[in-house]
């Protein structure tokens, strides 16, 4: 057997292995979509009927309260709006602050730059659960408890984002910045007109990560939001769980609806995602 044939066989085996592993990741999503269009009694039916004989669209109508189809209003549309608002605000804020901080740590020389950066990174070792009580006390003292600001303000700055953007800017030649200085450009102009266009792949990758973080944020919403009008999607899903029964068909319909923005964000930024992460992972 020649080397080229062995290489081809190895590539086929690796592809099949990765494909099989990817399929196991997709199966739960396929079951979720299948369960979202079934009657309650058929959701847990074994063996699983992946493609039902009918499409019970009433589940989605009840979740979204379309045409008065729901027995009760689950306020899922309001929770959807709250999640989109918080995720987009934090996305814009964190990308802006991370890009500014990453540029400063990578290109601007100031006393104690390395020490400050490593001290900044050291905070990543603190579990977020440890800071819940201090944050709650602080927000309560500021009178912000029970508002969306408790989820927005901490999300405007991200340590991981600053690290990724610093590593990205470390790869940009210093000659670009120096030539701009010679032409009389200020630091903010260099950042906005030279560095930001170059950093678009890294910014797109960071934007996708931040959006997913905030979209799936359950713990902070559970602790800080005490009014159903402020609930986000992770908290709103508990509305479909009653004392005596869990309405899995409605839970799956709501979860399927919640995946739509995630797919949209991924489709828009997928071409930047791998490139941005690889660039941010390279040692500067």
PDB file of C-alpha atoms in Angstrom:
ATOM      1  CA  UNK A   1       0.000   0.000   0.000  1.00  0.00           C
ATOM      2  CA  UNK A   2       1.495   3.295  -1.097  1.00  0.00           C
ATOM      3  CA  UNK A   3       1.912   6.326   1.160  1.00  0.00           C
ATOM      4  CA  UNK A   4      -0.731   8.326  -0.711  1.00  0.00           C
ATOM      5  CA  UNK A   5      -3.318   5.552  -0.278  1.00  0.00           C
ATOM      6  CA  UNK A   6      -2.560   5.293   3.458  1.00  0.00           C
ATOM      7  CA  UNK A   7      -2.886   9.036   3.777  1.00  0.00           C
ATOM      8  CA  UNK A   8      -6.224   8.994   1.958  1.00  0.00           C
ATOM      9  CA  UNK A   9      -7.541   6.201   4.210  1.00  0.00           C
ATOM     10  CA  UNK A  10      -6.408   8.071   7.333  1.00  0.00           C
ATOM     11  CA  UNK A  11      -8.143  11.235   6.160  1.00  0.00           C
ATOM     12  CA  UNK A  12     -11.362   9.301   5.470  1.00  0.00           C
ATOM     13  CA  UNK A  13     -11.255   7.665   8.914  1.00  0.00           C
ATOM     14  CA  UNK A  14     -10.594  10.981  10.662  1.00  0.00           C
ATOM     15  CA  UNK A  15     -13.405  12.636   8.695  1.00  0.00           C
ATOM     16  CA  UNK A  16     -15.833   9.866   9.631  1.00  0.00           C
ATOM     17  CA  UNK A  17     -14.780  10.088  13.277  1.00  0.00           C
ATOM     18  CA  UNK A  18     -15.238  13.856  13.403  1.00  0.00           C
ATOM     19  CA  UNK A  19     -18.519  13.566  11.498  1.00  0.00           C
ATOM     20  CA  UNK A  20     -19.827  10.974  13.959  1.00  0.00           C
ATOM     21  CA  UNK A  21     -18.827  13.134  16.900  1.00  0.00           C
ATOM     22  CA  UNK A  22     -20.495  16.174  15.313  1.00  0.00           C
ATOM     23  CA  UNK A  23     -23.671  14.158  14.750  1.00  0.00           C
ATOM     24  CA  UNK A  24     -23.867  13.292  18.453  1.00  0.00           C
ATOM     25  CA  UNK A  25     -23.758  17.054  19.155  1.00  0.00           C
ATOM     26  CA  UNK A  26     -26.626  17.696  16.743  1.00  0.00           C
ATOM     27  CA  UNK A  27     -28.941  14.935  18.012  1.00  0.00           C
ATOM     28  CA  UNK A  28     -30.223  16.890  21.076  1.00  0.00           C
ATOM     29  CA  UNK A  29     -31.114  19.848  18.840  1.00  0.00           C
ATOM     30  CA  UNK A  30     -32.940  17.579  16.404  1.00  0.00           C
ATOM     31  CA  UNK A  31     -34.909  16.057  19.285  1.00  0.00           C
ATOM     32  CA  UNK A  32     -35.729  19.537  20.603  1.00  0.00           C
ATOM     33  CA  UNK A  33     -37.121  20.655  17.250  1.00  0.00           C
ATOM     34  CA  UNK A  34     -39.032  17.386  16.854  1.00  0.00           C
ATOM     35  CA  UNK A  35     -40.552  17.687  20.348  1.00  0.00           C
ATOM     36  CA  UNK A  36     -41.538  21.300  19.717  1.00  0.00           C
ATOM     37  CA  UNK A  37     -44.057  20.246  17.046  1.00  0.00           C
ATOM     38  CA  UNK A  38     -45.599  17.314  18.945  1.00  0.00           C
ATOM     39  CA  UNK A  39     -48.543  16.895  21.272  1.00  0.00           C
ATOM     40  CA  UNK A  40     -47.585  16.644  24.975  1.00  0.00           C
ATOM     41  CA  UNK A  41     -48.304  12.895  25.146  1.00  0.00           C
ATOM     42  CA  UNK A  42     -46.035  12.138  22.183  1.00  0.00           C
ATOM     43  CA  UNK A  43     -42.962  14.034  23.375  1.00  0.00           C
ATOM     44  CA  UNK A  44     -41.638  11.198  25.581  1.00  0.00           C
ATOM     45  CA  UNK A  45     -42.814   8.398  23.336  1.00  0.00           C
ATOM     46  CA  UNK A  46     -40.298   5.573  22.779  1.00  0.00           C
ATOM     47  CA  UNK A  47     -38.929   4.749  20.317  1.00  0.00           C
ATOM     48  CA  UNK A  48     -38.490   8.365  19.289  1.00  0.00           C
ATOM     49  CA  UNK A  49     -40.387   9.369  16.194  1.00  0.00           C
ATOM     50  CA  UNK A  50     -38.088  12.010  14.800  1.00  0.00           C
ATOM     51  CA  UNK A  51     -40.488  13.143  12.086  1.00  0.00           C
ATOM     52  CA  UNK A  52     -44.048  13.077  13.476  1.00  0.00           C
ATOM     53  CA  UNK A  53     -47.067  12.360  11.323  1.00  0.00           C
ATOM     54  CA  UNK A  54     -48.361  15.844  12.131  1.00  0.00           C
ATOM     55  CA  UNK A  55     -46.977  19.290  12.896  1.00  0.00           C
ATOM     56  CA  UNK A  56     -48.544  20.714  16.037  1.00  0.00           C
ATOM     57  CA  UNK A  57     -47.812  24.409  15.465  1.00  0.00           C
ATOM     58  CA  UNK A  58     -50.089  25.309  18.397  1.00  0.00           C
ATOM     59  CA  UNK A  59     -47.053  24.913  20.670  1.00  0.00           C
ATOM     60  CA  UNK A  60     -45.411  27.956  19.116  1.00  0.00           C
ATOM     61  CA  UNK A  61     -48.684  29.862  19.143  1.00  0.00           C
ATOM     62  CA  UNK A  62     -49.074  29.198  22.865  1.00  0.00           C
ATOM     63  CA  UNK A  63     -45.493  30.194  23.626  1.00  0.00           C
ATOM     64  CA  UNK A  64     -45.826  33.470  21.727  1.00  0.00           C
ATOM     65  CA  UNK A  65     -49.512  33.929  22.640  1.00  0.00           C
ATOM     66  CA  UNK A  66     -50.529  34.317  18.990  1.00  0.00           C
ATOM     67  CA  UNK A  67     -54.212  34.710  18.346  1.00  0.00           C
ATOM     68  CA  UNK A  68     -55.119  34.040  21.953  1.00  0.00           C
ATOM     69  CA  UNK A  69     -54.035  30.408  21.595  1.00  0.00           C
ATOM     70  CA  UNK A  70     -52.369  30.270  25.007  1.00  0.00           C
ATOM     71  CA  UNK A  71     -54.309  29.297  28.104  1.00  0.00           C
ATOM     72  CA  UNK A  72     -52.123  31.823  29.926  1.00  0.00           C
ATOM     73  CA  UNK A  73     -49.755  34.505  28.730  1.00  0.00           C
ATOM     74  CA  UNK A  74     -46.202  33.314  29.425  1.00  0.00           C
ATOM     75  CA  UNK A  75     -44.755  36.738  28.492  1.00  0.00           C
ATOM     76  CA  UNK A  76     -42.160  35.005  26.353  1.00  0.00           C
ATOM     77  CA  UNK A  77     -42.094  37.841  23.816  1.00  0.00           C
ATOM     78  CA  UNK A  78     -41.186  40.322  26.553  1.00  0.00           C
ATOM     79  CA  UNK A  79     -38.421  38.038  27.831  1.00  0.00           C
ATOM     80  CA  UNK A  80     -37.151  37.684  24.260  1.00  0.00           C
ATOM     81  CA  UNK A  81     -36.969  41.460  23.909  1.00  0.00           C
ATOM     82  CA  UNK A  82     -35.150  41.788  27.241  1.00  0.00           C
ATOM     83  CA  UNK A  83     -32.558  39.178  26.232  1.00  0.00           C
ATOM     84  CA  UNK A  84     -31.936  40.799  22.855  1.00  0.00           C
ATOM     85  CA  UNK A  85     -31.586  44.249  24.438  1.00  0.00           C
ATOM     86  CA  UNK A  86     -29.133  43.126  27.127  1.00  0.00           C
ATOM     87  CA  UNK A  87     -27.077  40.973  24.750  1.00  0.00           C
ATOM     88  CA  UNK A  88     -26.719  43.691  22.099  1.00  0.00           C
ATOM     89  CA  UNK A  89     -25.854  46.441  24.592  1.00  0.00           C
ATOM     90  CA  UNK A  90     -23.207  44.257  26.242  1.00  0.00           C
ATOM     91  CA  UNK A  91     -21.933  43.168  22.839  1.00  0.00           C
ATOM     92  CA  UNK A  92     -21.369  46.754  21.707  1.00  0.00           C
ATOM     93  CA  UNK A  93     -19.950  47.889  25.048  1.00  0.00           C
ATOM     94  CA  UNK A  94     -17.590  44.982  25.601  1.00  0.00           C
ATOM     95  CA  UNK A  95     -16.227  45.055  22.051  1.00  0.00           C
ATOM     96  CA  UNK A  96     -15.551  48.796  22.388  1.00  0.00           C
ATOM     97  CA  UNK A  97     -13.857  48.599  25.801  1.00  0.00           C
ATOM     98  CA  UNK A  98     -11.904  45.449  24.914  1.00  0.00           C
ATOM     99  CA  UNK A  99     -10.625  46.992  21.698  1.00  0.00           C
ATOM    100  CA  UNK A 100      -9.542  50.165  23.471  1.00  0.00           C
ATOM    101  CA  UNK A 101      -7.909  48.327  26.374  1.00  0.00           C
ATOM    102  CA  UNK A 102      -6.308  45.731  24.095  1.00  0.00           C
ATOM    103  CA  UNK A 103      -4.777  48.461  21.948  1.00  0.00           C
ATOM    104  CA  UNK A 104      -3.476  50.298  25.012  1.00  0.00           C
ATOM    105  CA  UNK A 105      -1.856  47.182  26.511  1.00  0.00           C
ATOM    106  CA  UNK A 106      -0.386  46.121  23.162  1.00  0.00           C
ATOM    107  CA  UNK A 107       0.903  49.363  21.655  1.00  0.00           C
ATOM    108  CA  UNK A 108       1.079  52.166  24.221  1.00  0.00           C
ATOM    109  CA  UNK A 109       4.107  51.990  26.494  1.00  0.00           C
ATOM    110  CA  UNK A 110       3.510  53.225  30.029  1.00  0.00           C
ATOM    111  CA  UNK A 111       5.038  52.455  33.388  1.00  0.00           C
ATOM    112  CA  UNK A 112       3.773  49.235  34.935  1.00  0.00           C
ATOM    113  CA  UNK A 113       1.982  48.112  31.760  1.00  0.00           C
ATOM    114  CA  UNK A 114       2.965  44.449  32.114  1.00  0.00           C
ATOM    115  CA  UNK A 115       2.214  44.339  35.847  1.00  0.00           C
ATOM    116  CA  UNK A 116      -1.196  45.924  35.385  1.00  0.00           C
ATOM    117  CA  UNK A 117      -2.022  43.529  32.554  1.00  0.00           C
ATOM    118  CA  UNK A 118      -1.065  40.440  34.550  1.00  0.00           C
ATOM    119  CA  UNK A 119      -2.977  41.749  37.562  1.00  0.00           C
ATOM    120  CA  UNK A 120      -5.931  42.240  35.238  1.00  0.00           C
ATOM    121  CA  UNK A 121      -5.610  38.667  33.962  1.00  0.00           C
ATOM    122  CA  UNK A 122      -5.295  37.350  37.529  1.00  0.00           C
ATOM    123  CA  UNK A 123      -8.921  38.284  38.159  1.00  0.00           C
ATOM    124  CA  UNK A 124      -9.912  35.561  35.671  1.00  0.00           C
ATOM    125  CA  UNK A 125      -9.061  33.014  38.371  1.00  0.00           C
ATOM    126  CA  UNK A 126     -11.874  34.319  40.578  1.00  0.00           C
ATOM    127  CA  UNK A 127     -15.036  32.214  40.034  1.00  0.00           C
ATOM    128  CA  UNK A 128     -18.031  34.392  39.121  1.00  0.00           C
ATOM    129  CA  UNK A 129     -20.056  32.769  41.905  1.00  0.00           C
ATOM    130  CA  UNK A 130     -17.695  34.313  44.463  1.00  0.00           C
ATOM    131  CA  UNK A 131     -18.511  37.842  43.307  1.00  0.00           C
ATOM    132  CA  UNK A 132     -22.298  37.426  43.353  1.00  0.00           C
ATOM    133  CA  UNK A 133     -22.779  38.585  46.953  1.00  0.00           C
ATOM    134  CA  UNK A 134     -20.420  41.601  46.674  1.00  0.00           C
ATOM    135  CA  UNK A 135     -22.143  42.636  43.445  1.00  0.00           C
ATOM    136  CA  UNK A 136     -25.567  42.233  45.010  1.00  0.00           C
ATOM    137  CA  UNK A 137     -24.552  44.378  48.002  1.00  0.00           C
ATOM    138  CA  UNK A 138     -23.052  47.015  45.705  1.00  0.00           C
ATOM    139  CA  UNK A 139     -26.059  47.161  43.391  1.00  0.00           C
ATOM    140  CA  UNK A 140     -28.410  47.280  46.352  1.00  0.00           C
ATOM    141  CA  UNK A 141     -26.429  50.191  47.818  1.00  0.00           C
ATOM    142  CA  UNK A 142     -26.631  51.996  44.466  1.00  0.00           C
ATOM    143  CA  UNK A 143     -30.360  51.279  44.181  1.00  0.00           C
ATOM    144  CA  UNK A 144     -29.948  49.279  40.977  1.00  0.00           C
ATOM    145  CA  UNK A 145     -31.276  45.947  42.225  1.00  0.00           C
ATOM    146  CA  UNK A 146     -34.209  44.767  40.151  1.00  0.00           C
ATOM    147  CA  UNK A 147     -33.108  46.571  36.969  1.00  0.00           C
ATOM    148  CA  UNK A 148     -31.380  45.447  33.805  1.00  0.00           C
ATOM    149  CA  UNK A 149     -28.361  47.573  34.741  1.00  0.00           C
ATOM    150  CA  UNK A 150     -27.287  44.756  37.075  1.00  0.00           C
ATOM    151  CA  UNK A 151     -26.727  42.605  33.976  1.00  0.00           C
ATOM    152  CA  UNK A 152     -25.525  45.358  31.661  1.00  0.00           C
ATOM    153  CA  UNK A 153     -22.889  47.203  33.714  1.00  0.00           C
ATOM    154  CA  UNK A 154     -20.687  44.159  34.557  1.00  0.00           C
ATOM    155  CA  UNK A 155     -20.937  42.951  30.960  1.00  0.00           C
ATOM    156  CA  UNK A 156     -19.552  46.154  29.435  1.00  0.00           C
ATOM    157  CA  UNK A 157     -16.017  45.065  30.369  1.00  0.00           C
ATOM    158  CA  UNK A 158     -14.674  41.580  29.726  1.00  0.00           C
ATOM    159  CA  UNK A 159     -11.234  40.336  30.725  1.00  0.00           C
ATOM    160  CA  UNK A 160     -11.205  37.613  28.082  1.00  0.00           C
ATOM    161  CA  UNK A 161     -12.047  40.154  25.398  1.00  0.00           C
ATOM    162  CA  UNK A 162      -9.223  42.449  26.461  1.00  0.00           C
ATOM    163  CA  UNK A 163      -6.781  39.538  26.348  1.00  0.00           C
ATOM    164  CA  UNK A 164      -7.911  38.436  22.888  1.00  0.00           C
ATOM    165  CA  UNK A 165      -7.741  41.943  21.449  1.00  0.00           C
ATOM    166  CA  UNK A 166      -4.306  42.597  23.005  1.00  0.00           C
ATOM    167  CA  UNK A 167      -2.958  39.429  21.404  1.00  0.00           C
ATOM    168  CA  UNK A 168      -4.495  40.487  18.105  1.00  0.00           C
ATOM    169  CA  UNK A 169      -2.939  43.967  18.202  1.00  0.00           C
ATOM    170  CA  UNK A 170       0.448  42.509  19.175  1.00  0.00           C
ATOM    171  CA  UNK A 171       0.644  41.062  15.653  1.00  0.00           C
ATOM    172  CA  UNK A 172       0.123  44.429  13.977  1.00  0.00           C
ATOM    173  CA  UNK A 173       3.488  45.922  12.932  1.00  0.00           C
ATOM    174  CA  UNK A 174       4.564  48.905  15.045  1.00  0.00           C
ATOM    175  CA  UNK A 175       5.633  50.675  11.864  1.00  0.00           C
ATOM    176  CA  UNK A 176       1.993  51.432  11.041  1.00  0.00           C
ATOM    177  CA  UNK A 177       1.521  53.281  14.312  1.00  0.00           C
ATOM    178  CA  UNK A 178       4.875  55.047  14.042  1.00  0.00           C
ATOM    179  CA  UNK A 179       4.194  56.274  10.502  1.00  0.00           C
ATOM    180  CA  UNK A 180       0.798  57.567  11.607  1.00  0.00           C
ATOM    181  CA  UNK A 181       2.472  59.444  14.474  1.00  0.00           C
ATOM    182  CA  UNK A 182       4.880  61.014  12.005  1.00  0.00           C
ATOM    183  CA  UNK A 183       1.886  62.257  10.004  1.00  0.00           C
ATOM    184  CA  UNK A 184       0.541  63.881  13.177  1.00  0.00           C
ATOM    185  CA  UNK A 185      -2.256  61.410  13.986  1.00  0.00           C
ATOM    186  CA  UNK A 186      -3.385  61.132  17.601  1.00  0.00           C
ATOM    187  CA  UNK A 187      -3.706  57.826  19.455  1.00  0.00           C
ATOM    188  CA  UNK A 188      -7.494  57.814  19.201  1.00  0.00           C
ATOM    189  CA  UNK A 189      -7.299  58.477  15.442  1.00  0.00           C
ATOM    190  CA  UNK A 190      -4.730  55.694  14.985  1.00  0.00           C
ATOM    191  CA  UNK A 191      -6.998  53.339  16.914  1.00  0.00           C
ATOM    192  CA  UNK A 192     -10.144  54.290  14.992  1.00  0.00           C
ATOM    193  CA  UNK A 193      -8.804  54.578  11.440  1.00  0.00           C
ATOM    194  CA  UNK A 194      -5.937  52.082  11.385  1.00  0.00           C
ATOM    195  CA  UNK A 195      -6.258  49.522  14.168  1.00  0.00           C
ATOM    196  CA  UNK A 196     -10.015  48.931  14.185  1.00  0.00           C
ATOM    197  CA  UNK A 197     -10.251  48.023  10.458  1.00  0.00           C
ATOM    198  CA  UNK A 198      -7.367  45.591  10.901  1.00  0.00           C
ATOM    199  CA  UNK A 199      -8.936  44.092  14.022  1.00  0.00           C
ATOM    200  CA  UNK A 200     -12.349  43.335  12.490  1.00  0.00           C
ATOM    201  CA  UNK A 201     -11.884  39.516  12.565  1.00  0.00           C
ATOM    202  CA  UNK A 202     -10.958  39.601  16.243  1.00  0.00           C
ATOM    203  CA  UNK A 203     -13.817  41.977  17.044  1.00  0.00           C
ATOM    204  CA  UNK A 204     -16.293  39.749  15.202  1.00  0.00           C
ATOM    205  CA  UNK A 205     -15.121  36.680  17.128  1.00  0.00           C
ATOM    206  CA  UNK A 206     -15.360  38.545  20.418  1.00  0.00           C
ATOM    207  CA  UNK A 207     -18.835  39.839  19.518  1.00  0.00           C
ATOM    208  CA  UNK A 208     -20.090  36.283  18.932  1.00  0.00           C
ATOM    209  CA  UNK A 209     -18.640  35.053  22.224  1.00  0.00           C
ATOM    210  CA  UNK A 210     -20.043  37.967  24.226  1.00  0.00           C
ATOM    211  CA  UNK A 211     -23.478  37.574  22.652  1.00  0.00           C
ATOM    212  CA  UNK A 212     -23.602  33.895  23.626  1.00  0.00           C
ATOM    213  CA  UNK A 213     -22.410  34.657  27.160  1.00  0.00           C
ATOM    214  CA  UNK A 214     -25.174  37.182  27.728  1.00  0.00           C
ATOM    215  CA  UNK A 215     -27.840  35.247  25.842  1.00  0.00           C
ATOM    216  CA  UNK A 216     -27.309  32.192  28.063  1.00  0.00           C
ATOM    217  CA  UNK A 217     -26.714  34.091  31.324  1.00  0.00           C
ATOM    218  CA  UNK A 218     -28.947  32.349  33.861  1.00  0.00           C
ATOM    219  CA  UNK A 219     -27.307  32.812  37.267  1.00  0.00           C
ATOM    220  CA  UNK A 220     -27.034  36.606  37.257  1.00  0.00           C
ATOM    221  CA  UNK A 221     -30.579  36.996  35.948  1.00  0.00           C
ATOM    222  CA  UNK A 222     -31.857  34.630  38.629  1.00  0.00           C
ATOM    223  CA  UNK A 223     -30.123  36.557  41.430  1.00  0.00           C
ATOM    224  CA  UNK A 224     -30.611  40.159  40.367  1.00  0.00           C
ATOM    225  CA  UNK A 225     -33.995  40.218  38.584  1.00  0.00           C
ATOM    226  CA  UNK A 226     -37.008  40.065  40.886  1.00  0.00           C
ATOM    227  CA  UNK A 227     -39.743  41.240  38.514  1.00  0.00           C
ATOM    228  CA  UNK A 228     -41.262  39.070  35.793  1.00  0.00           C
ATOM    229  CA  UNK A 229     -41.322  42.078  33.443  1.00  0.00           C
ATOM    230  CA  UNK A 230     -37.511  42.068  33.500  1.00  0.00           C
ATOM    231  CA  UNK A 231     -37.006  38.329  32.980  1.00  0.00           C
ATOM    232  CA  UNK A 232     -34.710  37.113  30.225  1.00  0.00           C
ATOM    233  CA  UNK A 233     -35.183  33.905  28.234  1.00  0.00           C
ATOM    234  CA  UNK A 234     -33.289  31.538  30.609  1.00  0.00           C
ATOM    235  CA  UNK A 235     -35.534  32.618  33.488  1.00  0.00           C
ATOM    236  CA  UNK A 236     -38.660  32.775  31.347  1.00  0.00           C
ATOM    237  CA  UNK A 237     -38.319  29.097  30.422  1.00  0.00           C
ATOM    238  CA  UNK A 238     -39.179  28.195  34.023  1.00  0.00           C
ATOM    239  CA  UNK A 239     -42.665  29.600  33.425  1.00  0.00           C
ATOM    240  CA  UNK A 240     -43.491  26.447  31.477  1.00  0.00           C
ATOM    241  CA  UNK A 241     -42.704  24.257  34.496  1.00  0.00           C
ATOM    242  CA  UNK A 242     -45.728  23.985  36.772  1.00  0.00           C
ATOM    243  CA  UNK A 243     -46.132  22.338  40.174  1.00  0.00           C
ATOM    244  CA  UNK A 244     -47.607  19.107  38.856  1.00  0.00           C
ATOM    245  CA  UNK A 245     -46.324  18.875  35.289  1.00  0.00           C
ATOM    246  CA  UNK A 246     -43.580  20.132  32.986  1.00  0.00           C
ATOM    247  CA  UNK A 247     -44.864  21.153  29.579  1.00  0.00           C
ATOM    248  CA  UNK A 248     -41.967  19.803  27.559  1.00  0.00           C
ATOM    249  CA  UNK A 249     -43.613  20.572  24.247  1.00  0.00           C
ATOM    250  CA  UNK A 250     -43.815  24.270  25.164  1.00  0.00           C
ATOM    251  CA  UNK A 251     -40.319  24.284  26.677  1.00  0.00           C
ATOM    252  CA  UNK A 252     -38.917  22.845  23.460  1.00  0.00           C
ATOM    253  CA  UNK A 253     -40.861  25.333  21.321  1.00  0.00           C
ATOM    254  CA  UNK A 254     -39.534  28.213  23.416  1.00  0.00           C
ATOM    255  CA  UNK A 255     -35.987  26.819  23.316  1.00  0.00           C
ATOM    256  CA  UNK A 256     -36.154  26.404  19.538  1.00  0.00           C
ATOM    257  CA  UNK A 257     -37.273  30.020  19.227  1.00  0.00           C
ATOM    258  CA  UNK A 258     -34.397  31.108  21.466  1.00  0.00           C
ATOM    259  CA  UNK A 259     -31.862  29.519  19.096  1.00  0.00           C
ATOM    260  CA  UNK A 260     -32.799  31.720  16.137  1.00  0.00           C
ATOM    261  CA  UNK A 261     -30.656  34.778  17.104  1.00  0.00           C
ATOM    262  CA  UNK A 262     -27.729  32.472  17.913  1.00  0.00           C
ATOM    263  CA  UNK A 263     -27.823  30.963  14.421  1.00  0.00           C
ATOM    264  CA  UNK A 264     -28.155  34.396  12.837  1.00  0.00           C
ATOM    265  CA  UNK A 265     -25.144  35.764  14.738  1.00  0.00           C
ATOM    266  CA  UNK A 266     -23.093  32.688  13.855  1.00  0.00           C
ATOM    267  CA  UNK A 267     -23.999  32.796  10.162  1.00  0.00           C
ATOM    268  CA  UNK A 268     -23.080  36.479   9.976  1.00  0.00           C
ATOM    269  CA  UNK A 269     -19.733  36.141  11.734  1.00  0.00           C
ATOM    270  CA  UNK A 270     -18.617  32.574  11.031  1.00  0.00           C
ATOM    271  CA  UNK A 271     -16.002  33.583   8.445  1.00  0.00           C
ATOM    272  CA  UNK A 272     -14.317  35.783  11.058  1.00  0.00           C
ATOM    273  CA  UNK A 273     -14.698  33.405  14.000  1.00  0.00           C
ATOM    274  CA  UNK A 274     -11.859  30.909  13.446  1.00  0.00           C
ATOM    275  CA  UNK A 275      -9.524  33.535  12.021  1.00  0.00           C
ATOM    276  CA  UNK A 276     -10.099  35.842  14.966  1.00  0.00           C
ATOM    277  CA  UNK A 277      -9.632  33.162  17.617  1.00  0.00           C
ATOM    278  CA  UNK A 278      -6.471  31.839  15.977  1.00  0.00           C
ATOM    279  CA  UNK A 279      -5.047  35.342  15.786  1.00  0.00           C
ATOM    280  CA  UNK A 280      -5.871  36.012  19.421  1.00  0.00           C
ATOM    281  CA  UNK A 281      -4.297  32.747  20.507  1.00  0.00           C
ATOM    282  CA  UNK A 282      -0.915  33.441  18.922  1.00  0.00           C
ATOM    283  CA  UNK A 283       1.694  34.532  21.415  1.00  0.00           C
ATOM    284  CA  UNK A 284       2.708  38.134  20.888  1.00  0.00           C
TER     285      UNK A 284
END
